[in-house]
Amino acid sequence: GDHRDLHSFPTRRYSDLGVIGRDQALGCGLTKKALAYRIRPGGPWQRLLPGVYLAGTGTASAQQRDVAALLHAGPGSVLTGLAAVRRHSLRVGAPSVVTVLVPAGVRRQSTGFVQIQRSARMPAEFCVDGEVRFVLAARAVGDAARSLRSGREVRALVAQAIQQQRCPIAMLADELEQGPSKGSGLLRAALAEVQAGIRSVPEGDLRDLLRRGKVPMPVFNARLYCGGKLVAIADAWWEEAGVAAEVDSKEYHYSAEDWQRTMRRHDQLVARGVLLLHFTPAQIRTAPGEVVAQIRAALAAGGERAPLAISTRRR
């Protein structure tokens, strides 16, 4: 959507999607009696929220719920959290609540599927998609991450936002520091991993596994050079032992081109003496002991050899 100044957005009728507020309905000429008749049990309308109605009898769509939430929250409100994350085309579980940001002094209460989040840090700009207002990506990810309880979900959200270039790491770091500290631990951990070079959920799972198994930490997403020429980018690299580990995220259905590229990189590393290990995300999750044992064995074997010419440093 396009960007707007939050305070210049006009109050408008939300009838395009069949969602309408009580004041708007009465302002359109409906009497209180006619409105009550429409929302009676079995009537043609339904009550979505206090004073917010849907002109229809089916299940409200996500779009209609978003519009209803904004109508309930009032002028100056804007979607945030998981509802806003979805608007930025980032994959998250379907939000059970629609979180709406309102200025700190607003007295509107959470109700039904709407969670009111008061903030003294209202955004100066926001995005617009039709009738829906939502925060920019960094704020959406930050607020969503603070509401999640799974480190893996937060890691996936942050990785998507960066990989899909919805917002740079620096903007997420600013959001982390400027936003509330309550509930921000998982976001802080996910950003630390990204800044350490981790770019995917499986790589993050490997980092967790190595930490639990007390295995020396590698360099993640290491650029490996030989004679000043870039040979490969390894998911994990233990330079002292000459050991690399790859997390093969595409467990199935490699295209012929992907397969050839992977094998060419594998051969180039092995030809230069690298001990190269391959793990799938499923192995890391379901056979962690086996993965740790293989890495330990490779580190022990590699540590007994002379240092390799290959390195993360250009020579």
PDB file of C-alpha atoms in Angstrom:
ATOM      1  CA  GLY A   1       0.000   0.000   0.000  1.00  0.00           C
ATOM      2  CA  ASP A   2       0.981   3.635  -0.191  1.00  0.00           C
ATOM      3  CA  HIS A   3       2.261   5.666   2.767  1.00  0.00           C
ATOM      4  CA  ARG A   4       0.111   8.300   4.449  1.00  0.00           C
ATOM      5  CA  ASP A   5       0.476  10.703   7.325  1.00  0.00           C
ATOM      6  CA  LEU A   6      -1.553   9.186  10.162  1.00  0.00           C
ATOM      7  CA  HIS A   7      -3.242  12.440  11.151  1.00  0.00           C
ATOM      8  CA  SER A   8      -4.330  13.415   7.643  1.00  0.00           C
ATOM      9  CA  PHE A   9      -6.297  10.234   6.912  1.00  0.00           C
ATOM     10  CA  PRO A  10      -9.959  11.158   6.523  1.00  0.00           C
ATOM     11  CA  THR A  11     -12.779   9.543   8.428  1.00  0.00           C
ATOM     12  CA  ARG A  12     -14.795   7.647   5.821  1.00  0.00           C
ATOM     13  CA  ARG A  13     -17.663   5.245   5.500  1.00  0.00           C
ATOM     14  CA  TYR A  14     -16.568   1.601   5.571  1.00  0.00           C
ATOM     15  CA  SER A  15     -19.502   0.337   3.525  1.00  0.00           C
ATOM     16  CA  ASP A  16     -17.432  -0.937   0.541  1.00  0.00           C
ATOM     17  CA  LEU A  17     -16.899  -4.274   2.308  1.00  0.00           C
ATOM     18  CA  GLY A  18     -20.278  -4.339   3.996  1.00  0.00           C
ATOM     19  CA  VAL A  19     -18.828  -3.286   7.353  1.00  0.00           C
ATOM     20  CA  ILE A  20     -20.504  -0.281   8.972  1.00  0.00           C
ATOM     21  CA  GLY A  21     -20.521   1.434  12.363  1.00  0.00           C
ATOM     22  CA  ARG A  22     -23.634   2.307  14.349  1.00  0.00           C
ATOM     23  CA  ASP A  23     -23.119   6.068  14.006  1.00  0.00           C
ATOM     24  CA  GLN A  24     -22.531   5.712  10.267  1.00  0.00           C
ATOM     25  CA  ALA A  25     -25.635   3.556   9.835  1.00  0.00           C
ATOM     26  CA  LEU A  26     -27.772   6.088  11.687  1.00  0.00           C
ATOM     27  CA  GLY A  27     -26.082   8.892   9.746  1.00  0.00           C
ATOM     28  CA  CYS A  28     -27.118   7.200   6.507  1.00  0.00           C
ATOM     29  CA  GLY A  29     -30.776   7.500   7.519  1.00  0.00           C
ATOM     30  CA  LEU A  30     -31.413   4.171   9.255  1.00  0.00           C
ATOM     31  CA  THR A  31     -33.537   4.512  12.376  1.00  0.00           C
ATOM     32  CA  LYS A  32     -32.556   2.742  15.578  1.00  0.00           C
ATOM     33  CA  LYS A  33     -35.585   0.490  15.111  1.00  0.00           C
ATOM     34  CA  ALA A  34     -34.599  -0.382  11.528  1.00  0.00           C
ATOM     35  CA  LEU A  35     -31.036  -1.121  12.647  1.00  0.00           C
ATOM     36  CA  ALA A  36     -32.244  -3.377  15.478  1.00  0.00           C
ATOM     37  CA  TYR A  37     -34.482  -5.203  12.997  1.00  0.00           C
ATOM     38  CA  ARG A  38     -31.534  -5.856  10.652  1.00  0.00           C
ATOM     39  CA  ILE A  39     -29.332  -7.339  13.404  1.00  0.00           C
ATOM     40  CA  ARG A  40     -32.077  -9.434  15.050  1.00  0.00           C
ATOM     41  CA  PRO A  41     -31.397 -13.218  15.353  1.00  0.00           C
ATOM     42  CA  GLY A  42     -31.830 -14.607  11.852  1.00  0.00           C
ATOM     43  CA  GLY A  43     -31.780 -11.104  10.360  1.00  0.00           C
ATOM     44  CA  PRO A  44     -29.800 -10.031   7.270  1.00  0.00           C
ATOM     45  CA  TRP A  45     -27.040  -8.294   9.252  1.00  0.00           C
ATOM     46  CA  GLN A  46     -24.799  -9.449  12.096  1.00  0.00           C
ATOM     47  CA  ARG A  47     -23.017  -7.701  14.943  1.00  0.00           C
ATOM     48  CA  LEU A  48     -19.231  -8.117  14.615  1.00  0.00           C
ATOM     49  CA  LEU A  49     -18.246  -5.872  17.541  1.00  0.00           C
ATOM     50  CA  PRO A  50     -20.074  -3.439  19.826  1.00  0.00           C
ATOM     51  CA  GLY A  51     -21.508  -0.830  17.462  1.00  0.00           C
ATOM     52  CA  VAL A  52     -19.953  -2.450  14.357  1.00  0.00           C
ATOM     53  CA  TYR A  53     -22.025  -4.548  11.953  1.00  0.00           C
ATOM     54  CA  LEU A  54     -21.582  -6.702   8.875  1.00  0.00           C
ATOM     55  CA  ALA A  55     -24.244  -6.358   6.182  1.00  0.00           C
ATOM     56  CA  GLY A  56     -24.353 -10.103   5.565  1.00  0.00           C
ATOM     57  CA  THR A  57     -24.798 -13.440   7.316  1.00  0.00           C
ATOM     58  CA  GLY A  58     -21.658 -15.375   6.374  1.00  0.00           C
ATOM     59  CA  THR A  59     -18.373 -15.616   8.253  1.00  0.00           C
ATOM     60  CA  ALA A  60     -16.466 -12.326   8.192  1.00  0.00           C
ATOM     61  CA  SER A  61     -13.329 -12.385   6.045  1.00  0.00           C
ATOM     62  CA  ALA A  62      -9.914 -11.322   7.352  1.00  0.00           C
ATOM     63  CA  GLN A  63     -10.331  -8.069   5.423  1.00  0.00           C
ATOM     64  CA  GLN A  64     -13.720  -7.409   7.024  1.00  0.00           C
ATOM     65  CA  ARG A  65     -12.364  -8.196  10.505  1.00  0.00           C
ATOM     66  CA  ASP A  66      -9.491  -5.755   9.940  1.00  0.00           C
ATOM     67  CA  VAL A  67     -11.881  -3.014   8.847  1.00  0.00           C
ATOM     68  CA  ALA A  68     -14.220  -3.723  11.774  1.00  0.00           C
ATOM     69  CA  ALA A  69     -11.297  -3.550  14.213  1.00  0.00           C
ATOM     70  CA  LEU A  70     -10.275  -0.127  12.892  1.00  0.00           C
ATOM     71  CA  LEU A  71     -13.877   1.102  13.070  1.00  0.00           C
ATOM     72  CA  HIS A  72     -14.101  -0.051  16.677  1.00  0.00           C
ATOM     73  CA  ALA A  73     -10.760   1.572  17.599  1.00  0.00           C
ATOM     74  CA  GLY A  74     -11.717   4.882  16.012  1.00  0.00           C
ATOM     75  CA  PRO A  75      -9.967   7.633  14.001  1.00  0.00           C
ATOM     76  CA  GLY A  76      -6.176   7.640  14.187  1.00  0.00           C
ATOM     77  CA  SER A  77      -6.001   3.881  14.840  1.00  0.00           C
ATOM     78  CA  VAL A  78      -3.777   1.601  12.755  1.00  0.00           C
ATOM     79  CA  LEU A  79      -3.247  -2.175  12.563  1.00  0.00           C
ATOM     80  CA  THR A  80      -0.053  -3.627  14.010  1.00  0.00           C
ATOM     81  CA  GLY A  81       1.311  -7.009  15.113  1.00  0.00           C
ATOM     82  CA  LEU A  82       0.382 -10.195  13.280  1.00  0.00           C
ATOM     83  CA  ALA A  83      -2.477  -8.572  11.348  1.00  0.00           C
ATOM     84  CA  ALA A  84      -0.054  -5.961   9.949  1.00  0.00           C
ATOM     85  CA  VAL A  85       2.667  -8.571   9.319  1.00  0.00           C
ATOM     86  CA  ARG A  86       0.211 -10.491   7.114  1.00  0.00           C
ATOM     87  CA  ARG A  87      -0.421  -7.272   5.167  1.00  0.00           C
ATOM     88  CA  HIS A  88       3.296  -7.117   4.367  1.00  0.00           C
ATOM     89  CA  SER A  89       3.007 -10.618   2.806  1.00  0.00           C
ATOM     90  CA  LEU A  90       5.026 -12.313   5.553  1.00  0.00           C
ATOM     91  CA  ARG A  91       3.891 -15.823   6.450  1.00  0.00           C
ATOM     92  CA  VAL A  92       2.646 -16.198  10.004  1.00  0.00           C
ATOM     93  CA  GLY A  93      -0.060 -18.254  11.601  1.00  0.00           C
ATOM     94  CA  ALA A  94      -3.552 -16.815  11.243  1.00  0.00           C
ATOM     95  CA  PRO A  95      -3.862 -14.222  14.028  1.00  0.00           C
ATOM     96  CA  SER A  96      -6.603 -15.056  16.514  1.00  0.00           C
ATOM     97  CA  VAL A  97      -6.851 -11.373  17.404  1.00  0.00           C
ATOM     98  CA  VAL A  98      -6.531  -8.206  15.350  1.00  0.00           C
ATOM     99  CA  THR A  99      -4.178  -5.837  17.183  1.00  0.00           C
ATOM    100  CA  VAL A 100      -4.898  -2.136  16.726  1.00  0.00           C
ATOM    101  CA  LEU A 101      -2.565   0.632  17.807  1.00  0.00           C
ATOM    102  CA  VAL A 102      -4.221   3.710  19.359  1.00  0.00           C
ATOM    103  CA  PRO A 103      -2.817   6.839  21.048  1.00  0.00           C
ATOM    104  CA  ALA A 104      -2.108   6.462  24.762  1.00  0.00           C
ATOM    105  CA  GLY A 105      -5.057   8.635  25.836  1.00  0.00           C
ATOM    106  CA  VAL A 106      -7.720   6.724  23.898  1.00  0.00           C
ATOM    107  CA  ARG A 107     -10.138   4.884  26.216  1.00  0.00           C
ATOM    108  CA  ARG A 108     -11.436   2.296  23.748  1.00  0.00           C
ATOM    109  CA  GLN A 109     -11.259  -1.247  25.206  1.00  0.00           C
ATOM    110  CA  SER A 110     -10.244  -4.605  23.745  1.00  0.00           C
ATOM    111  CA  THR A 111     -13.258  -6.739  22.881  1.00  0.00           C
ATOM    112  CA  GLY A 112     -14.100  -9.790  20.813  1.00  0.00           C
ATOM    113  CA  PHE A 113     -11.332 -10.382  18.289  1.00  0.00           C
ATOM    114  CA  VAL A 114      -9.867  -6.882  18.740  1.00  0.00           C
ATOM    115  CA  GLN A 115      -6.866  -6.224  20.956  1.00  0.00           C
ATOM    116  CA  ILE A 116      -6.335  -2.527  21.669  1.00  0.00           C
ATOM    117  CA  GLN A 117      -2.679  -1.581  22.134  1.00  0.00           C
ATOM    118  CA  ARG A 118      -2.171   1.924  23.537  1.00  0.00           C
ATOM    119  CA  SER A 119       1.068   3.618  22.595  1.00  0.00           C
ATOM    120  CA  ALA A 120       2.818   6.916  23.214  1.00  0.00           C
ATOM    121  CA  ARG A 121       4.860   5.997  20.137  1.00  0.00           C
ATOM    122  CA  MET A 122       2.263   6.307  17.387  1.00  0.00           C
ATOM    123  CA  PRO A 123       3.863   6.091  13.936  1.00  0.00           C
ATOM    124  CA  ALA A 124       4.123   9.282  11.875  1.00  0.00           C
ATOM    125  CA  GLU A 125       3.556   7.237   8.699  1.00  0.00           C
ATOM    126  CA  PHE A 126       1.622   4.089   7.883  1.00  0.00           C
ATOM    127  CA  CYS A 127       0.533   1.997   4.891  1.00  0.00           C
ATOM    128  CA  VAL A 128      -2.862   1.936   3.229  1.00  0.00           C
ATOM    129  CA  ASP A 129      -4.483  -0.979   1.422  1.00  0.00           C
ATOM    130  CA  GLY A 130      -7.969   0.019   0.336  1.00  0.00           C
ATOM    131  CA  GLU A 131      -9.835   0.725   3.553  1.00  0.00           C
ATOM    132  CA  VAL A 132      -7.177  -0.697   5.877  1.00  0.00           C
ATOM    133  CA  ARG A 133      -4.411   1.244   7.655  1.00  0.00           C
ATOM    134  CA  PHE A 134      -1.391  -0.675   8.967  1.00  0.00           C
ATOM    135  CA  VAL A 135       2.065   0.126  10.347  1.00  0.00           C
ATOM    136  CA  LEU A 136       5.305  -0.096   8.354  1.00  0.00           C
ATOM    137  CA  ALA A 137       7.108  -3.456   8.280  1.00  0.00           C
ATOM    138  CA  ALA A 138       9.667  -2.913  11.054  1.00  0.00           C
ATOM    139  CA  ARG A 139       6.991  -1.838  13.563  1.00  0.00           C
ATOM    140  CA  ALA A 140       4.717  -4.711  12.476  1.00  0.00           C
ATOM    141  CA  VAL A 141       7.487  -7.283  12.973  1.00  0.00           C
ATOM    142  CA  GLY A 142       8.521  -5.759  16.305  1.00  0.00           C
ATOM    143  CA  ASP A 143       5.007  -5.722  17.756  1.00  0.00           C
ATOM    144  CA  ALA A 144       4.250  -9.197  16.368  1.00  0.00           C
ATOM    145  CA  ALA A 145       7.481 -10.632  17.800  1.00  0.00           C
ATOM    146  CA  ARG A 146       6.634  -9.257  21.258  1.00  0.00           C
ATOM    147  CA  SER A 147       3.299 -11.095  21.113  1.00  0.00           C
ATOM    148  CA  LEU A 148       4.770 -14.474  20.122  1.00  0.00           C
ATOM    149  CA  ARG A 149       5.945 -17.083  22.629  1.00  0.00           C
ATOM    150  CA  SER A 150       8.030 -19.285  20.328  1.00  0.00           C
ATOM    151  CA  GLY A 151      11.614 -18.392  19.516  1.00  0.00           C
ATOM    152  CA  ARG A 152      11.323 -20.410  16.316  1.00  0.00           C
ATOM    153  CA  GLU A 153       8.303 -18.346  15.159  1.00  0.00           C
ATOM    154  CA  VAL A 154      10.091 -15.071  15.912  1.00  0.00           C
ATOM    155  CA  ARG A 155      13.215 -16.282  14.105  1.00  0.00           C
ATOM    156  CA  ALA A 156      11.140 -17.271  11.059  1.00  0.00           C
ATOM    157  CA  LEU A 157       9.393 -13.879  11.043  1.00  0.00           C
ATOM    158  CA  VAL A 158      12.633 -11.888  11.289  1.00  0.00           C
ATOM    159  CA  ALA A 159      14.375 -14.054   8.669  1.00  0.00           C
ATOM    160  CA  GLN A 160      11.465 -13.583   6.225  1.00  0.00           C
ATOM    161  CA  ALA A 161      11.374  -9.821   6.729  1.00  0.00           C
ATOM    162  CA  ILE A 162      15.079  -9.522   5.932  1.00  0.00           C
ATOM    163  CA  GLN A 163      15.256 -12.100   3.140  1.00  0.00           C
ATOM    164  CA  GLN A 164      12.227 -10.589   1.383  1.00  0.00           C
ATOM    165  CA  GLN A 165      13.691  -7.096   1.900  1.00  0.00           C
ATOM    166  CA  ARG A 166      10.621  -5.813   3.732  1.00  0.00           C
ATOM    167  CA  CYS A 167      12.933  -3.888   6.072  1.00  0.00           C
ATOM    168  CA  PRO A 168      16.694  -3.753   6.751  1.00  0.00           C
ATOM    169  CA  ILE A 169      18.273  -5.161   9.910  1.00  0.00           C
ATOM    170  CA  ALA A 170      19.080  -1.629  11.105  1.00  0.00           C
ATOM    171  CA  MET A 171      15.380  -0.667  11.144  1.00  0.00           C
ATOM    172  CA  LEU A 172      14.493  -3.775  13.156  1.00  0.00           C
ATOM    173  CA  ALA A 173      17.324  -2.978  15.576  1.00  0.00           C
ATOM    174  CA  ASP A 174      15.969   0.578  15.983  1.00  0.00           C
ATOM    175  CA  GLU A 175      12.472  -0.805  16.606  1.00  0.00           C
ATOM    176  CA  LEU A 176      13.867  -3.180  19.236  1.00  0.00           C
ATOM    177  CA  GLU A 177      15.584  -0.338  21.105  1.00  0.00           C
ATOM    178  CA  GLN A 178      12.769   2.216  20.808  1.00  0.00           C
ATOM    179  CA  GLY A 179       9.916  -0.166  21.614  1.00  0.00           C
ATOM    180  CA  PRO A 180       8.906  -1.645  24.961  1.00  0.00           C
ATOM    181  CA  SER A 181      11.402  -4.047  26.534  1.00  0.00           C
ATOM    182  CA  LYS A 182       8.605  -6.263  27.853  1.00  0.00           C
ATOM    183  CA  GLY A 183       8.314  -9.349  25.648  1.00  0.00           C
ATOM    184  CA  SER A 184      11.253  -8.318  23.449  1.00  0.00           C
ATOM    185  CA  GLY A 185      13.699 -11.060  24.507  1.00  0.00           C
ATOM    186  CA  LEU A 186      12.924 -13.364  21.583  1.00  0.00           C
ATOM    187  CA  LEU A 187      13.195 -10.494  19.108  1.00  0.00           C
ATOM    188  CA  ARG A 188      16.564  -9.495  20.586  1.00  0.00           C
ATOM    189  CA  ALA A 189      17.814 -13.090  20.277  1.00  0.00           C
ATOM    190  CA  ALA A 190      16.583 -13.419  16.676  1.00  0.00           C
ATOM    191  CA  LEU A 191      18.270 -10.159  15.655  1.00  0.00           C
ATOM    192  CA  ALA A 192      21.515 -11.241  17.345  1.00  0.00           C
ATOM    193  CA  GLU A 193      21.439 -14.417  15.254  1.00  0.00           C
ATOM    194  CA  VAL A 194      20.805 -12.496  12.043  1.00  0.00           C
ATOM    195  CA  GLN A 195      23.663 -10.127  12.844  1.00  0.00           C
ATOM    196  CA  ALA A 196      25.855 -13.194  13.511  1.00  0.00           C
ATOM    197  CA  GLY A 197      25.192 -14.309   9.942  1.00  0.00           C
ATOM    198  CA  ILE A 198      22.216 -16.645  10.324  1.00  0.00           C
ATOM    199  CA  ARG A 199      19.633 -16.145   7.590  1.00  0.00           C
ATOM    200  CA  SER A 200      17.187 -19.025   7.995  1.00  0.00           C
ATOM    201  CA  VAL A 201      15.218 -20.965  10.578  1.00  0.00           C
ATOM    202  CA  PRO A 202      17.147 -24.263  10.007  1.00  0.00           C
ATOM    203  CA  GLU A 203      20.464 -22.445  10.496  1.00  0.00           C
ATOM    204  CA  GLY A 204      19.079 -20.962  13.703  1.00  0.00           C
ATOM    205  CA  ASP A 205      18.059 -24.432  14.839  1.00  0.00           C
ATOM    206  CA  LEU A 206      21.637 -25.610  14.168  1.00  0.00           C
ATOM    207  CA  ARG A 207      23.001 -22.738  16.260  1.00  0.00           C
ATOM    208  CA  ASP A 208      20.695 -23.698  19.140  1.00  0.00           C
ATOM    209  CA  LEU A 209      21.794 -27.331  18.835  1.00  0.00           C
ATOM    210  CA  LEU A 210      25.489 -26.427  18.888  1.00  0.00           C
ATOM    211  CA  ARG A 211      24.965 -24.235  21.937  1.00  0.00           C
ATOM    212  CA  ARG A 212      23.120 -27.005  23.793  1.00  0.00           C
ATOM    213  CA  GLY A 213      25.716 -29.591  22.754  1.00  0.00           C
ATOM    214  CA  LYS A 214      28.578 -27.287  23.844  1.00  0.00           C
ATOM    215  CA  VAL A 215      30.143 -27.537  20.385  1.00  0.00           C
ATOM    216  CA  PRO A 216      32.534 -24.674  19.461  1.00  0.00           C
ATOM    217  CA  MET A 217      30.652 -22.011  17.522  1.00  0.00           C
ATOM    218  CA  PRO A 218      31.464 -21.769  13.798  1.00  0.00           C
ATOM    219  CA  VAL A 219      31.303 -18.718  11.541  1.00  0.00           C
ATOM    220  CA  PHE A 220      27.854 -18.733   9.927  1.00  0.00           C
ATOM    221  CA  ASN A 221      27.402 -17.969   6.220  1.00  0.00           C
ATOM    222  CA  ALA A 222      31.188 -17.853   5.880  1.00  0.00           C
ATOM    223  CA  ARG A 223      32.654 -16.690   2.578  1.00  0.00           C
ATOM    224  CA  LEU A 224      35.489 -19.135   1.849  1.00  0.00           C
ATOM    225  CA  TYR A 225      38.436 -18.015  -0.272  1.00  0.00           C
ATOM    226  CA  CYS A 226      41.394 -19.817  -1.782  1.00  0.00           C
ATOM    227  CA  GLY A 227      44.163 -17.712  -3.294  1.00  0.00           C
ATOM    228  CA  GLY A 228      41.921 -14.647  -3.172  1.00  0.00           C
ATOM    229  CA  LYS A 229      39.129 -16.387  -5.129  1.00  0.00           C
ATOM    230  CA  LEU A 230      35.706 -16.998  -3.569  1.00  0.00           C
ATOM    231  CA  VAL A 231      35.123 -20.761  -3.590  1.00  0.00           C
ATOM    232  CA  ALA A 232      31.838 -21.058  -1.703  1.00  0.00           C
ATOM    233  CA  ILE A 233      29.647 -19.631   1.044  1.00  0.00           C
ATOM    234  CA  ALA A 234      29.302 -22.237   3.779  1.00  0.00           C
ATOM    235  CA  ASP A 235      26.359 -22.291   6.182  1.00  0.00           C
ATOM    236  CA  ALA A 236      28.779 -23.048   9.045  1.00  0.00           C
ATOM    237  CA  TRP A 237      32.601 -23.059   9.027  1.00  0.00           C
ATOM    238  CA  TRP A 238      35.119 -24.203  11.647  1.00  0.00           C
ATOM    239  CA  GLU A 239      38.351 -22.762  10.257  1.00  0.00           C
ATOM    240  CA  GLU A 240      40.777 -24.396  12.712  1.00  0.00           C
ATOM    241  CA  ALA A 241      39.540 -27.876  11.740  1.00  0.00           C
ATOM    242  CA  GLY A 242      38.680 -27.161   8.100  1.00  0.00           C
ATOM    243  CA  VAL A 243      35.122 -28.397   8.645  1.00  0.00           C
ATOM    244  CA  ALA A 244      32.038 -26.997   6.914  1.00  0.00           C
ATOM    245  CA  ALA A 245      28.378 -27.882   7.512  1.00  0.00           C
ATOM    246  CA  GLU A 246      25.542 -27.266   5.088  1.00  0.00           C
ATOM    247  CA  VAL A 247      21.875 -27.180   6.068  1.00  0.00           C
ATOM    248  CA  ASP A 248      20.084 -28.474   2.987  1.00  0.00           C
ATOM    249  CA  SER A 249      16.794 -26.599   3.324  1.00  0.00           C
ATOM    250  CA  LYS A 250      15.413 -28.085   0.111  1.00  0.00           C
ATOM    251  CA  GLU A 251      15.081 -31.608   1.456  1.00  0.00           C
ATOM    252  CA  TYR A 252      13.221 -32.796  -1.613  1.00  0.00           C
ATOM    253  CA  HIS A 253      12.618 -31.873  -5.251  1.00  0.00           C
ATOM    254  CA  TYR A 254      15.934 -30.277  -6.147  1.00  0.00           C
ATOM    255  CA  SER A 255      15.800 -28.928  -9.666  1.00  0.00           C
ATOM    256  CA  ALA A 256      18.548 -30.257 -11.931  1.00  0.00           C
ATOM    257  CA  GLU A 257      20.167 -26.792 -11.860  1.00  0.00           C
ATOM    258  CA  ASP A 258      20.072 -26.596  -8.038  1.00  0.00           C
ATOM    259  CA  TRP A 259      21.504 -30.086  -7.765  1.00  0.00           C
ATOM    260  CA  GLN A 260      24.360 -29.369 -10.188  1.00  0.00           C
ATOM    261  CA  ARG A 261      25.217 -26.115  -8.391  1.00  0.00           C
ATOM    262  CA  THR A 262      25.220 -27.865  -5.006  1.00  0.00           C
ATOM    263  CA  MET A 263      27.402 -30.727  -6.238  1.00  0.00           C
ATOM    264  CA  ARG A 264      29.847 -28.329  -7.930  1.00  0.00           C
ATOM    265  CA  ARG A 265      30.266 -26.378  -4.685  1.00  0.00           C
ATOM    266  CA  HIS A 266      30.599 -29.654  -2.744  1.00  0.00           C
ATOM    267  CA  ASP A 267      33.330 -30.890  -5.102  1.00  0.00           C
ATOM    268  CA  GLN A 268      35.231 -27.590  -4.976  1.00  0.00           C
ATOM    269  CA  LEU A 269      35.336 -27.655  -1.177  1.00  0.00           C
ATOM    270  CA  VAL A 270      36.212 -31.339  -0.859  1.00  0.00           C
ATOM    271  CA  ALA A 271      38.960 -30.962  -3.485  1.00  0.00           C
ATOM    272  CA  ARG A 272      40.596 -28.372  -1.232  1.00  0.00           C
ATOM    273  CA  GLY A 273      40.529 -30.672   1.788  1.00  0.00           C
ATOM    274  CA  VAL A 274      37.396 -29.376   3.505  1.00  0.00           C
ATOM    275  CA  LEU A 275      35.496 -31.952   5.572  1.00  0.00           C
ATOM    276  CA  LEU A 276      31.956 -31.183   4.391  1.00  0.00           C
ATOM    277  CA  LEU A 277      28.881 -32.310   6.341  1.00  0.00           C
ATOM    278  CA  HIS A 278      25.287 -32.114   5.089  1.00  0.00           C
ATOM    279  CA  PHE A 279      22.255 -32.029   7.368  1.00  0.00           C
ATOM    280  CA  THR A 280      18.553 -31.575   6.654  1.00  0.00           C
ATOM    281  CA  PRO A 281      16.302 -29.423   8.863  1.00  0.00           C
ATOM    282  CA  ALA A 282      14.473 -32.628   9.877  1.00  0.00           C
ATOM    283  CA  GLN A 283      17.738 -34.227  11.093  1.00  0.00           C
ATOM    284  CA  ILE A 284      18.556 -31.183  13.198  1.00  0.00           C
ATOM    285  CA  ARG A 285      15.098 -31.304  14.797  1.00  0.00           C
ATOM    286  CA  THR A 286      14.653 -35.055  15.245  1.00  0.00           C
ATOM    287  CA  ALA A 287      18.184 -36.499  15.557  1.00  0.00           C
ATOM    288  CA  PRO A 288      20.154 -33.785  17.387  1.00  0.00           C
ATOM    289  CA  GLY A 289      22.467 -36.256  19.143  1.00  0.00           C
ATOM    290  CA  GLU A 290      23.508 -37.783  15.833  1.00  0.00           C
ATOM    291  CA  VAL A 291      24.192 -34.355  14.298  1.00  0.00           C
ATOM    292  CA  VAL A 292      26.342 -33.272  17.266  1.00  0.00           C
ATOM    293  CA  ALA A 293      28.262 -36.584  17.191  1.00  0.00           C
ATOM    294  CA  GLN A 294      29.046 -36.192  13.476  1.00  0.00           C
ATOM    295  CA  ILE A 295      30.251 -32.622  13.934  1.00  0.00           C
ATOM    296  CA  ARG A 296      32.401 -33.579  16.929  1.00  0.00           C
ATOM    297  CA  ALA A 297      33.971 -36.451  14.962  1.00  0.00           C
ATOM    298  CA  ALA A 298      34.704 -34.187  11.992  1.00  0.00           C
ATOM    299  CA  LEU A 299      36.223 -31.490  14.235  1.00  0.00           C
ATOM    300  CA  ALA A 300      38.440 -34.088  15.917  1.00  0.00           C
ATOM    301  CA  ALA A 301      39.593 -35.492  12.560  1.00  0.00           C
ATOM    302  CA  GLY A 302      40.133 -32.053  11.053  1.00  0.00           C
ATOM    303  CA  GLY A 303      42.047 -30.807  14.046  1.00  0.00           C
ATOM    304  CA  GLU A 304      44.711 -33.474  13.539  1.00  0.00           C
ATOM    305  CA  ARG A 305      45.571 -32.243  10.033  1.00  0.00           C
ATOM    306  CA  ALA A 306      47.790 -29.418   8.840  1.00  0.00           C
ATOM    307  CA  PRO A 307      45.884 -26.102   8.384  1.00  0.00           C
ATOM    308  CA  LEU A 308      44.183 -25.666   5.001  1.00  0.00           C
ATOM    309  CA  ALA A 309      44.948 -22.901   2.516  1.00  0.00           C
ATOM    310  CA  ILE A 310      41.212 -22.156   2.354  1.00  0.00           C
ATOM    311  CA  SER A 311      40.003 -19.441   4.720  1.00  0.00           C
ATOM    312  CA  THR A 312      37.378 -16.775   5.360  1.00  0.00           C
ATOM    313  CA  ARG A 313      40.094 -14.204   4.641  1.00  0.00           C
ATOM    314  CA  ARG A 314      41.204 -13.168   1.190  1.00  0.00           C
ATOM    315  CA  ARG A 315      44.839 -14.070   0.652  1.00  0.00           C
TER     316      ARG A 315
END
